[in-house]
């Protein structure tokens, strides 16, 4: 398939989707239940950004289950520093939390990124489970399962929270596109294709993998913080939540792996699908939801973006 | 009788290198050197240790013993990515293209990372030039997996060449090519040599060895059997025995 088609697809989705996202609150402002729709929007952007961060690492061929751990660590470090012990303000607590999370990710990356495929996935899964247990058991610091109640930022204004997540997602889209147009795109794709060959064409694979793992985990940590301060409450079950990790993976696969636009489209489809199904199927909607994901993965291995590319290429050649 | 003078600078010195996998001695104390602007062919039966020798030179595998020198620098324990940046490029026996990339991106990857400080813009420009030179321009925007065999082989060379090597290791690059394609490949390799790049080529196709090799080494059972010009080695009794077996005495 010609690369040109793939770039055109990204452009179409970016412009169309971007306009829709920006105008949506204005269009929905007259409708009943605006607040509900804006909250759905927030969830879409949260999950889509999480999936995009996850995908940025996946471009090196690494499937990580450590992202829920960094989501939780980000939320807890900041909450403990700002609320529990009140040793610093909100913004400084977020900065310190981000630095701590990225330092942990760097150390974890050095240790685990020499592992490949399944072994790396298992190591990161174990990390998340350990962190969840620590957060639950260390109740003197974390309040254990009782959790921590937090103030909601941005005056609990749904419109402000909506646009806050839009801006953050925009920033990560910008970062992802920067990566896609930089030397790292070539390095990550080469590493994913064949690590041995990547080495002999001059790529320092350990350095590049650790770098993107640290950045990607840092984004997950920031999302954890934003989730905490827009949800009013955190506990180990909701933050160190493997479901967030598997959802991120499913979103990226559904939308189309290794692209900026794929996880954004996937996030929109899966969150909306989950909402619609939960409203129309009384019980067991998660079964239907799971079945839909399985079917999509079976019949659309390159995701929605791949399908779009395929159709566009066929149209062009005919 | 042909004559070839090896009175040239040594660019690669292999000193008693060995690689053992448990009890198997895949490479067992091989020594040879490569001279500046030389095409050195490595021949030998299957399983003789030729590709393992390439893996040791390029750093894909660590040595069990011995030393490797690139010009005057010992590179025995240097990482493969650093060896590439120093000037050692290679292709693979089983083609290992980056199938998720276009033809041009494969070459660009070599052009970016084979050099310490090349910008992406410069690398793309270099890749376009190499595409043109290796007659791949027509296919540059296609996925590398879509190319026919001869073009995939060219692309392997193009990616290694884009790293800016002083030494190019070609692993069975003639395998599977028809006569016309093989002739074109020989011409290409000779032109690369004439630019000042030294080449080591593992080859089973004897007519191409004859046509392009300045010097030939023969390995068998992980050891060096003999070395010399093409005519010298093909007439060597040890080589004939290695390939054809020993004639029984009446």
Coordinates of C-alpha atoms in Angstrom, one line a residue:
Chain A
X1 CA 0.0 0.0 0.0
X2 CA 1.3 3.4 -0.9
X3 CA 2.4 5.6 2.1
X4 CA 0.7 8.6 0.5
X5 CA -2.8 7.0 1.2
X6 CA -2.0 6.5 4.9
X7 CA -0.9 10.1 5.3
X8 CA -4.1 11.3 3.5
X9 CA -6.3 9.2 5.8
X10 CA -4.6 10.7 8.9
X11 CA -5.2 14.2 7.5
X12 CA -8.9 13.6 6.8
X13 CA -9.5 12.2 10.3
X14 CA -7.5 14.9 12.0
X15 CA -9.3 17.8 10.4
X16 CA -12.8 16.3 10.5
X17 CA -12.5 14.9 14.0
X18 CA -10.8 18.0 15.4
X19 CA -13.6 20.3 14.1
X20 CA -16.2 18.0 15.6
X21 CA -14.5 17.8 19.0
X22 CA -14.1 21.6 19.3
X23 CA -17.6 22.4 18.2
X24 CA -19.4 19.6 20.1
X25 CA -20.0 21.5 23.4
X26 CA -21.5 24.4 21.4
X27 CA -23.7 22.1 19.5
X28 CA -24.8 20.2 22.6
X29 CA -25.3 23.2 24.7
X30 CA -29.0 23.4 23.9
X31 CA -29.7 19.8 24.4
X32 CA -31.0 18.1 27.5
X33 CA -28.3 16.3 29.5
X34 CA -25.3 18.4 28.2
X35 CA -23.4 17.6 31.3
X36 CA -23.7 13.8 30.6
X37 CA -22.4 14.3 27.0
X38 CA -19.5 16.4 28.2
X39 CA -18.6 13.7 30.7
X40 CA -18.7 11.1 28.0
X41 CA -16.4 13.4 26.0
X42 CA -14.0 13.6 28.9
X43 CA -13.9 9.7 29.1
X44 CA -13.3 9.5 25.4
X45 CA -10.3 11.9 25.6
X46 CA -8.9 10.2 28.7
X47 CA -9.0 6.7 27.2
X48 CA -7.9 7.9 23.8
X49 CA -4.9 9.8 25.2
X50 CA -4.0 6.8 27.4
X51 CA -4.2 4.5 24.3
X52 CA -2.1 6.9 22.3
X53 CA 0.6 6.9 25.0
X54 CA 0.4 3.1 25.1
X55 CA 0.7 3.0 21.3
X56 CA 3.7 5.2 21.3
X57 CA 5.6 2.5 23.2
X58 CA 3.9 -0.3 21.1
X59 CA 5.6 1.2 18.0
X60 CA 8.8 -0.4 19.3
X61 CA 7.0 -3.8 19.5
X62 CA 6.6 -3.8 23.3
X63 CA 3.3 -4.6 24.9
X64 CA 3.2 -3.0 28.3
X65 CA 0.8 -3.6 31.1
X66 CA 2.7 -1.2 33.4
X67 CA 0.7 1.8 32.3
X68 CA -2.2 1.3 34.8
X69 CA 0.5 1.3 37.5
X70 CA 1.8 4.7 36.4
X71 CA -1.7 6.0 36.1
X72 CA -2.2 5.0 39.7
X73 CA 1.2 6.2 40.9
X74 CA 0.7 9.6 39.3
X75 CA -2.7 10.0 41.0
X76 CA -1.5 8.8 44.4
X77 CA 1.9 10.6 44.5
X78 CA 0.2 13.9 43.8
X79 CA -2.8 13.2 46.1
X80 CA -0.5 12.2 49.0
X81 CA 1.8 15.3 48.6
X82 CA -1.1 17.8 48.0
X83 CA -4.0 16.5 50.0
X84 CA -2.9 13.8 52.5
X85 CA 0.2 15.6 53.9
X86 CA -0.4 18.9 52.3
X87 CA 3.4 19.6 51.8
X88 CA 3.0 21.5 48.6
X89 CA 0.5 23.1 46.2
X90 CA -1.4 21.3 43.5
X91 CA 0.9 22.2 40.6
X92 CA 4.2 21.5 42.4
X93 CA 2.7 18.2 43.6
X94 CA 1.9 17.3 40.0
X95 CA 5.4 18.2 38.8
X96 CA 7.1 16.2 41.6
X97 CA 4.7 13.3 41.0
X98 CA 5.5 13.3 37.2
X99 CA 9.3 13.4 37.9
X100 CA 9.0 10.5 40.4
X101 CA 6.9 8.4 38.0
X102 CA 9.3 9.0 35.1
X103 CA 12.3 8.1 37.3
X104 CA 10.5 4.8 38.3
X105 CA 9.7 4.2 34.6
X106 CA 13.3 4.8 33.6
X107 CA 14.6 2.3 36.2
X108 CA 11.9 -0.2 35.3
X109 CA 12.7 0.2 31.6
X110 CA 16.4 -0.4 32.2
X111 CA 15.6 -3.6 34.0
X112 CA 12.7 -4.9 31.8
X113 CA 13.2 -3.6 28.3
X114 CA 15.9 -6.2 27.5
X115 CA 13.1 -8.7 27.7
X116 CA 11.1 -9.3 24.6
X117 CA 7.5 -9.9 23.8
X118 CA 5.6 -12.0 26.3
X119 CA 8.3 -11.8 28.9
X120 CA 8.2 -8.0 28.9
X121 CA 4.4 -8.1 29.1
X122 CA 4.4 -10.4 32.1
X123 CA 7.1 -8.4 33.9
X124 CA 5.0 -5.2 33.4
X125 CA 1.8 -6.9 34.5
X126 CA 3.6 -8.1 37.7
X127 CA 4.7 -4.5 38.3
X128 CA 1.1 -3.2 38.1
X129 CA -0.2 -6.0 40.4
X130 CA 2.6 -5.3 42.9
X131 CA 1.9 -1.5 42.9
X132 CA -1.9 -2.1 43.4
X133 CA -1.1 -4.4 46.4
X134 CA 1.3 -1.8 47.8
X135 CA -1.3 1.0 47.4
X136 CA -3.9 -1.2 49.1
X137 CA -1.8 -2.5 52.0
X138 CA 0.1 0.8 52.8
X139 CA -3.0 2.3 54.3
X140 CA -1.1 4.6 56.7
X141 CA 0.0 6.5 53.6
X142 CA -2.7 5.8 51.0
X143 CA -5.7 5.3 53.2
X144 CA -5.9 1.8 51.7
X145 CA -9.2 0.8 50.2
X146 CA -10.9 3.8 51.9
X147 CA -9.2 5.9 49.2
X148 CA -8.5 9.7 49.2
X149 CA -11.1 12.4 48.6
X150 CA -9.8 15.2 46.5
X151 CA -11.0 18.7 45.4
X152 CA -12.2 18.9 41.8
X153 CA -10.2 21.4 39.7
X154 CA -11.6 23.9 37.2
X155 CA -14.5 24.8 39.5
X156 CA -16.2 21.5 38.5
X157 CA -17.2 23.2 35.3
X158 CA -18.0 20.4 32.7
X159 CA -17.1 22.6 29.8
X160 CA -13.8 23.6 31.3
X161 CA -13.0 20.0 32.1
X162 CA -14.0 18.9 28.6
X163 CA -11.7 21.4 27.0
X164 CA -8.9 20.7 29.5
X165 CA -8.8 17.1 28.3
X166 CA -9.1 18.2 24.7
X167 CA -6.0 20.4 25.1
X168 CA -4.1 17.7 26.8
X169 CA -5.0 15.2 24.1
X170 CA -4.0 17.8 21.5
X171 CA -0.6 18.1 23.1
X172 CA -0.1 14.4 23.1
X173 CA -1.3 14.2 19.5
X174 CA 1.3 16.9 18.7
X175 CA 4.0 14.9 20.5
X176 CA 3.0 11.7 18.7
X177 CA 3.1 13.4 15.4
X178 CA 6.5 14.9 16.2
X179 CA 7.7 11.3 16.9
X180 CA 6.2 10.1 13.7
X181 CA 8.1 12.7 11.7
X182 CA 11.4 12.4 13.5
X183 CA 14.3 9.9 13.5
X184 CA 12.5 8.0 16.3
X185 CA 9.8 6.9 13.9
X186 CA 12.4 5.0 11.9
X187 CA 14.1 3.7 15.0
X188 CA 10.9 2.4 16.6
X189 CA 9.6 0.8 13.4
X190 CA 13.0 -0.9 12.8
X191 CA 13.1 -2.2 16.4
X192 CA 9.6 -3.5 16.0
X193 CA 10.5 -5.3 12.7
X194 CA 13.7 -6.9 13.9
X195 CA 15.8 -5.9 16.8
X196 CA 19.0 -7.7 15.6
X197 CA 18.8 -5.9 12.3
X198 CA 18.0 -2.6 13.9
X199 CA 21.3 -2.9 15.9
X200 CA 23.4 -3.5 12.8
X201 CA 22.0 -0.5 11.0
X202 CA 23.3 1.6 13.9
X203 CA 20.3 1.9 16.3
X204 CA 20.9 2.0 20.0
X205 CA 17.8 -0.1 20.8
X206 CA 18.0 -0.1 24.6
X207 CA 18.4 3.7 24.7
X208 CA 15.4 4.4 22.4
X209 CA 13.2 1.8 24.1
X210 CA 13.9 3.2 27.6
X211 CA 13.3 6.7 26.4
X212 CA 9.9 6.1 24.9
X213 CA 8.9 3.8 27.8
X214 CA 9.7 6.7 30.2
X215 CA 7.8 9.3 28.2
X216 CA 4.8 7.0 27.6
X217 CA 4.6 6.1 31.3
X218 CA 4.9 9.8 32.2
X219 CA 1.8 10.6 30.0
X220 CA -0.1 7.8 31.8
X221 CA 0.9 9.3 35.2
X222 CA -0.3 12.8 34.1
X223 CA -3.6 11.2 33.0
X224 CA -3.9 9.5 36.5
X225 CA -3.5 13.0 38.1
X226 CA -6.1 14.6 35.8
X227 CA -8.4 11.7 36.5
X228 CA -7.9 12.1 40.2
X229 CA -8.6 15.9 40.3
X230 CA -11.6 15.7 38.0
X231 CA -13.2 12.7 39.7
X232 CA -13.1 13.8 43.3
X233 CA -12.0 10.5 44.7
X234 CA -9.3 7.8 44.1
X235 CA -8.8 4.3 45.5
X236 CA -6.4 1.5 44.5
X237 CA -9.2 -0.4 42.6
X238 CA -10.1 2.5 40.3
X239 CA -6.6 3.8 39.6
X240 CA -4.3 0.8 39.6
X241 CA -6.9 -0.8 37.4
X242 CA -5.8 -3.4 34.8
X243 CA -9.1 -2.7 32.9
X244 CA -7.7 0.7 32.0
X245 CA -4.6 -1.0 30.6
X246 CA -6.6 -3.6 28.6
X247 CA -9.0 -0.9 27.4
X248 CA -6.0 1.1 26.2
X249 CA -4.7 -1.9 24.3
X250 CA -8.2 -2.7 22.8
X251 CA -8.7 0.9 21.7
X252 CA -5.3 1.1 20.0
X253 CA -5.9 -2.2 18.2
X254 CA -9.4 -1.3 17.2
X255 CA -8.5 2.1 15.9
X256 CA -5.3 1.0 14.2
X257 CA -1.9 0.4 15.8
X258 CA 1.2 2.5 15.3
X259 CA -0.6 5.6 14.2
X260 CA -1.6 8.8 15.9
X261 CA -5.2 8.8 14.7
X262 CA -5.9 5.1 15.3
X263 CA -6.1 5.3 19.1
X264 CA -8.1 8.5 18.9
X265 CA -10.7 6.9 16.7
X266 CA -10.6 3.7 18.7
X267 CA -11.2 5.7 21.9
X268 CA -14.2 7.3 20.4
X269 CA -15.8 4.1 19.2
X270 CA -15.2 2.0 22.3
X271 CA -16.3 4.5 24.9
X272 CA -19.4 5.4 22.9
X273 CA -20.1 1.7 22.2
X274 CA -19.8 1.0 25.9
X275 CA -22.2 3.8 26.8
X276 CA -24.8 2.8 24.1
X277 CA -24.7 -0.9 25.0
X278 CA -25.0 -0.2 28.8
X279 CA -28.2 1.8 28.0
X280 CA -29.8 -0.6 25.6
X281 CA -28.8 -4.0 27.0
X282 CA -30.2 -4.5 30.5
X283 CA -27.8 -7.1 31.8
X284 CA -24.6 -8.5 30.5
X285 CA -23.8 -5.6 28.2
X286 CA -20.1 -6.3 28.8
X287 CA -20.5 -9.7 27.0
X288 CA -21.8 -7.9 23.9
X289 CA -19.1 -5.3 24.2
X290 CA -16.4 -8.0 24.4
X291 CA -17.9 -9.9 21.5
X292 CA -17.9 -6.7 19.3
X293 CA -14.2 -6.2 20.2
X294 CA -13.3 -9.8 19.3
X295 CA -15.1 -9.6 16.0
X296 CA -13.4 -6.3 15.1
X297 CA -10.0 -7.7 15.9
X298 CA -10.7 -10.8 13.9
X299 CA -12.0 -9.1 10.8
X300 CA -10.1 -5.8 11.0
X301 CA -6.5 -6.7 12.0
X302 CA -5.3 -3.3 11.0
X303 CA -8.1 -1.5 12.7
X304 CA -10.6 1.1 11.5
X305 CA -7.7 3.2 10.0
X306 CA -6.5 0.1 8.1
X307 CA -10.0 -0.5 6.7
X308 CA -10.3 3.2 5.6
X309 CA -6.8 3.0 3.9
X310 CA -7.8 -0.2 2.1
X311 CA -11.0 1.4 0.8
X312 CA -9.2 4.6 -0.2
X313 CA -6.5 2.6 -2.0
X314 CA -9.2 0.5 -3.9
X315 CA -11.1 3.6 -4.9
X316 CA -7.9 5.2 -6.2
X317 CA -6.8 2.2 -8.2
X318 CA -10.3 1.8 -9.8
Chain B
X1 CA 47.9 -16.9 -14.8
X2 CA 46.1 -14.1 -12.9
X3 CA 48.0 -12.0 -10.5
X4 CA 46.7 -10.0 -7.6
X5 CA 48.8 -7.9 -5.2
X6 CA 47.6 -7.7 -1.6
X7 CA 50.1 -5.0 -0.8
X8 CA 47.4 -2.7 0.5
X9 CA 46.2 -1.4 3.9
X10 CA 44.6 -3.9 6.1
X11 CA 41.1 -2.6 7.0
X12 CA 39.9 -5.7 8.9
X13 CA 41.9 -8.2 10.8
X14 CA 40.4 -11.3 12.2
X15 CA 42.7 -13.0 14.7
X16 CA 42.0 -16.6 15.7
X17 CA 38.3 -16.1 16.4
X18 CA 36.1 -18.9 17.7
X19 CA 32.5 -19.3 18.5
X20 CA 31.3 -22.4 20.3
X21 CA 27.7 -23.3 21.0
X22 CA 28.1 -25.8 23.8
X23 CA 30.1 -28.6 22.3
X24 CA 29.7 -27.4 18.7
X25 CA 32.6 -25.4 17.3
X26 CA 30.8 -23.3 14.7
X27 CA 33.9 -21.2 14.2
X28 CA 37.2 -22.5 15.4
X29 CA 40.2 -20.3 15.4
X30 CA 39.8 -18.6 12.0
X31 CA 42.3 -15.8 11.0
X32 CA 42.3 -13.7 7.9
X33 CA 42.4 -10.1 6.9
X34 CA 40.6 -7.8 4.4
X35 CA 42.5 -5.3 2.4
X36 CA 41.5 -1.8 1.3
X37 CA 39.3 -1.8 -1.9
X38 CA 39.2 -5.6 -2.1
X39 CA 36.4 -8.0 -2.7
X40 CA 37.1 -11.0 -0.6
X41 CA 34.8 -14.0 -1.2
X42 CA 34.2 -16.6 1.6
X43 CA 33.2 -20.0 0.3
X44 CA 32.7 -23.3 1.9
X45 CA 30.1 -26.1 2.3
X46 CA 26.8 -25.5 4.2
X47 CA 27.4 -25.3 7.9
X48 CA 31.1 -24.4 7.5
X49 CA 30.7 -21.4 9.8
X50 CA 30.5 -18.6 7.2
X51 CA 27.4 -16.8 8.5
X52 CA 28.5 -17.2 12.1
X53 CA 31.8 -15.5 11.1
X54 CA 29.7 -12.6 9.8
X55 CA 27.7 -12.5 13.0
X56 CA 31.0 -12.2 14.9
X57 CA 32.4 -9.5 12.7
X58 CA 29.2 -7.4 12.9
X59 CA 28.8 -8.0 16.6
X60 CA 25.5 -9.9 16.4
X61 CA 27.1 -12.7 18.4
X62 CA 29.8 -12.4 21.1
X63 CA 33.1 -14.3 20.5
X64 CA 34.2 -17.3 22.5
X65 CA 37.8 -16.3 21.9
X66 CA 40.0 -14.3 19.5
X67 CA 40.1 -10.6 18.5
X68 CA 38.8 -8.5 15.7
X69 CA 40.4 -5.2 14.6
X70 CA 38.8 -2.6 12.4
X71 CA 41.8 -0.8 11.0
X72 CA 43.9 -0.2 14.1
X73 CA 41.0 -0.3 16.6
X74 CA 40.1 -3.5 18.5
X75 CA 36.3 -3.9 18.1
X76 CA 35.9 -7.4 19.7
X77 CA 33.7 -6.1 22.6
X78 CA 32.0 -3.2 20.8
X79 CA 28.2 -3.2 20.4
X80 CA 26.8 -3.9 16.9
X81 CA 25.2 -0.4 16.5
X82 CA 28.6 1.2 17.3
X83 CA 30.4 -1.1 14.8
X84 CA 28.0 0.1 12.2
X85 CA 28.7 3.7 13.0
X86 CA 32.4 3.0 12.8
X87 CA 31.9 1.7 9.2
X88 CA 30.8 -2.0 9.1
X89 CA 27.6 -2.6 7.2
X90 CA 26.0 -5.9 6.4
X91 CA 23.2 -7.8 4.7
X92 CA 21.6 -11.1 5.9
X93 CA 21.5 -14.6 4.4
X94 CA 17.7 -14.7 5.0
X95 CA 16.6 -11.3 3.9
X96 CA 15.7 -9.1 6.9
X97 CA 14.1 -6.0 5.5
X98 CA 11.9 -3.8 7.6
X99 CA 8.6 -5.0 6.1
X100 CA 6.5 -2.3 7.9
X101 CA 8.5 0.3 6.0
X102 CA 8.5 1.6 2.5
X103 CA 11.5 1.0 0.3
X104 CA 12.7 4.5 0.8
X105 CA 12.2 4.4 4.5
X106 CA 14.3 1.2 4.7
X107 CA 17.2 3.0 3.1
X108 CA 16.6 6.2 5.1
X109 CA 16.9 4.2 8.3
X110 CA 20.4 3.1 7.3
X111 CA 21.3 6.6 6.3
X112 CA 20.1 8.1 9.6
X113 CA 21.6 5.7 12.1
X114 CA 24.8 4.6 10.3
X115 CA 26.2 8.1 10.9
X116 CA 26.7 9.9 14.2
X117 CA 25.3 13.3 13.2
X118 CA 23.2 13.1 10.1
X119 CA 19.9 15.0 10.1
X120 CA 16.7 13.4 8.9
X121 CA 16.6 15.8 6.0
X122 CA 20.1 14.9 4.9
X123 CA 19.4 11.2 5.4
X124 CA 16.3 11.4 3.2
X125 CA 18.2 13.1 0.5
X126 CA 21.0 10.5 0.7
X127 CA 18.4 7.7 0.5
X128 CA 16.8 9.2 -2.6
X129 CA 20.3 9.3 -4.3
X130 CA 20.9 5.6 -3.3
X131 CA 17.5 4.6 -4.6
X132 CA 18.4 6.2 -7.9
X133 CA 21.8 4.5 -8.0
X134 CA 20.4 1.1 -7.2
X135 CA 17.5 1.4 -9.6
X136 CA 14.9 1.3 -6.9
X137 CA 13.3 4.8 -7.5
X138 CA 10.3 3.3 -9.2
X139 CA 9.4 1.3 -6.1
X140 CA 10.5 3.8 -3.4
X141 CA 7.0 4.4 -2.0
X142 CA 5.9 0.7 -1.9
X143 CA 6.2 -1.6 1.2
X144 CA 9.4 -3.5 1.0
X145 CA 7.5 -6.8 1.3
X146 CA 5.9 -6.1 -2.1
X147 CA 9.2 -6.2 -4.0
X148 CA 10.4 -9.1 -6.2
X149 CA 13.4 -11.1 -5.0
X150 CA 16.1 -9.4 -7.0
X151 CA 14.9 -5.9 -5.9
X152 CA 14.7 -7.1 -2.3
X153 CA 18.3 -8.1 -2.5
X154 CA 19.2 -4.7 -3.9
X155 CA 17.3 -3.1 -1.1
X156 CA 19.3 -5.1 1.5
X157 CA 22.5 -3.8 -0.1
X158 CA 21.0 -0.3 -0.4
X159 CA 20.2 -0.1 3.3
X160 CA 23.6 -1.4 4.3
X161 CA 25.3 1.0 1.8
X162 CA 23.3 3.9 3.2
X163 CA 25.0 3.4 6.6
X164 CA 28.2 4.7 4.9
X165 CA 30.3 1.6 5.4
X166 CA 34.0 1.2 4.8
X167 CA 33.5 -2.5 4.9
X168 CA 30.4 -4.2 3.5
X169 CA 29.5 -7.8 4.5
X170 CA 27.2 -9.5 1.9
X171 CA 25.7 -12.8 2.9
X172 CA 24.7 -15.0 0.0
X173 CA 23.5 -12.0 -2.0
X174 CA 23.6 -14.0 -5.3
X175 CA 21.4 -16.8 -4.1
X176 CA 18.2 -17.2 -6.2
X177 CA 19.2 -14.7 -8.8
X178 CA 19.0 -15.5 -12.5
X179 CA 22.0 -15.1 -14.8
X180 CA 21.1 -11.5 -15.8
X181 CA 20.3 -10.4 -12.3
X182 CA 23.5 -12.0 -11.0
X183 CA 25.6 -10.2 -13.7
X184 CA 24.0 -6.9 -12.6
X185 CA 24.7 -7.6 -9.0
X186 CA 28.3 -8.4 -9.8
X187 CA 28.7 -5.1 -11.6
X188 CA 27.1 -3.3 -8.7
X189 CA 29.4 -4.9 -6.1
X190 CA 32.4 -4.1 -8.2
X191 CA 31.4 -0.5 -8.5
X192 CA 30.9 -0.3 -4.8
X193 CA 34.5 -1.7 -4.4
X194 CA 35.8 0.9 -6.9
X195 CA 34.3 3.6 -4.7
X196 CA 36.7 2.6 -2.0
X197 CA 34.5 0.2 0.0
X198 CA 36.0 -3.2 0.9
X199 CA 33.6 -6.1 0.5
X200 CA 33.4 -9.5 2.1
X201 CA 30.9 -11.7 0.2
X202 CA 29.7 -15.2 1.3
X203 CA 28.9 -16.9 -1.9
X204 CA 27.9 -20.3 -3.2
X205 CA 27.6 -19.3 -6.9
X206 CA 31.1 -20.0 -8.2
X207 CA 30.9 -18.1 -11.5
X208 CA 30.1 -14.9 -9.7
X209 CA 33.0 -15.6 -7.3
X210 CA 35.2 -16.0 -10.3
X211 CA 34.0 -12.8 -11.9
X212 CA 34.3 -10.5 -8.9
X213 CA 36.5 -11.8 -6.1
X214 CA 40.0 -10.4 -5.7
X215 CA 40.8 -12.9 -3.0
X216 CA 39.0 -16.1 -1.8
X217 CA 39.1 -17.9 1.5
X218 CA 37.7 -21.3 2.0
X219 CA 36.3 -22.5 5.3
X220 CA 35.1 -25.9 6.4
X221 CA 34.1 -27.2 9.8
X222 CA 34.6 -23.8 11.3
X223 CA 38.3 -23.6 10.2
X224 CA 40.1 -21.9 7.4
X225 CA 41.0 -24.5 4.7
X226 CA 43.0 -22.3 2.4
X227 CA 43.1 -18.8 0.8
X228 CA 44.3 -17.3 -2.5
X229 CA 43.1 -16.1 -5.8
X230 CA 40.1 -17.8 -7.4
X231 CA 42.2 -20.1 -9.6
X232 CA 44.5 -21.0 -6.7
X233 CA 41.7 -22.1 -4.4
X234 CA 39.6 -24.0 -7.0
X235 CA 42.7 -26.0 -7.9
X236 CA 43.6 -26.7 -4.3
X237 CA 43.3 -30.4 -3.5
X238 CA 41.9 -29.6 0.0
X239 CA 39.1 -27.6 -1.6
X240 CA 38.3 -30.2 -4.1
X241 CA 38.2 -32.8 -1.3
X242 CA 35.9 -30.6 0.8
X243 CA 33.4 -30.1 -1.9
X244 CA 33.7 -33.4 -3.8
X245 CA 35.1 -35.8 -1.2
X246 CA 38.2 -37.8 -1.4
X247 CA 38.7 -40.3 -4.3
X248 CA 39.2 -43.8 -3.0
X249 CA 42.5 -45.4 -3.9
X250 CA 42.3 -48.7 -5.9

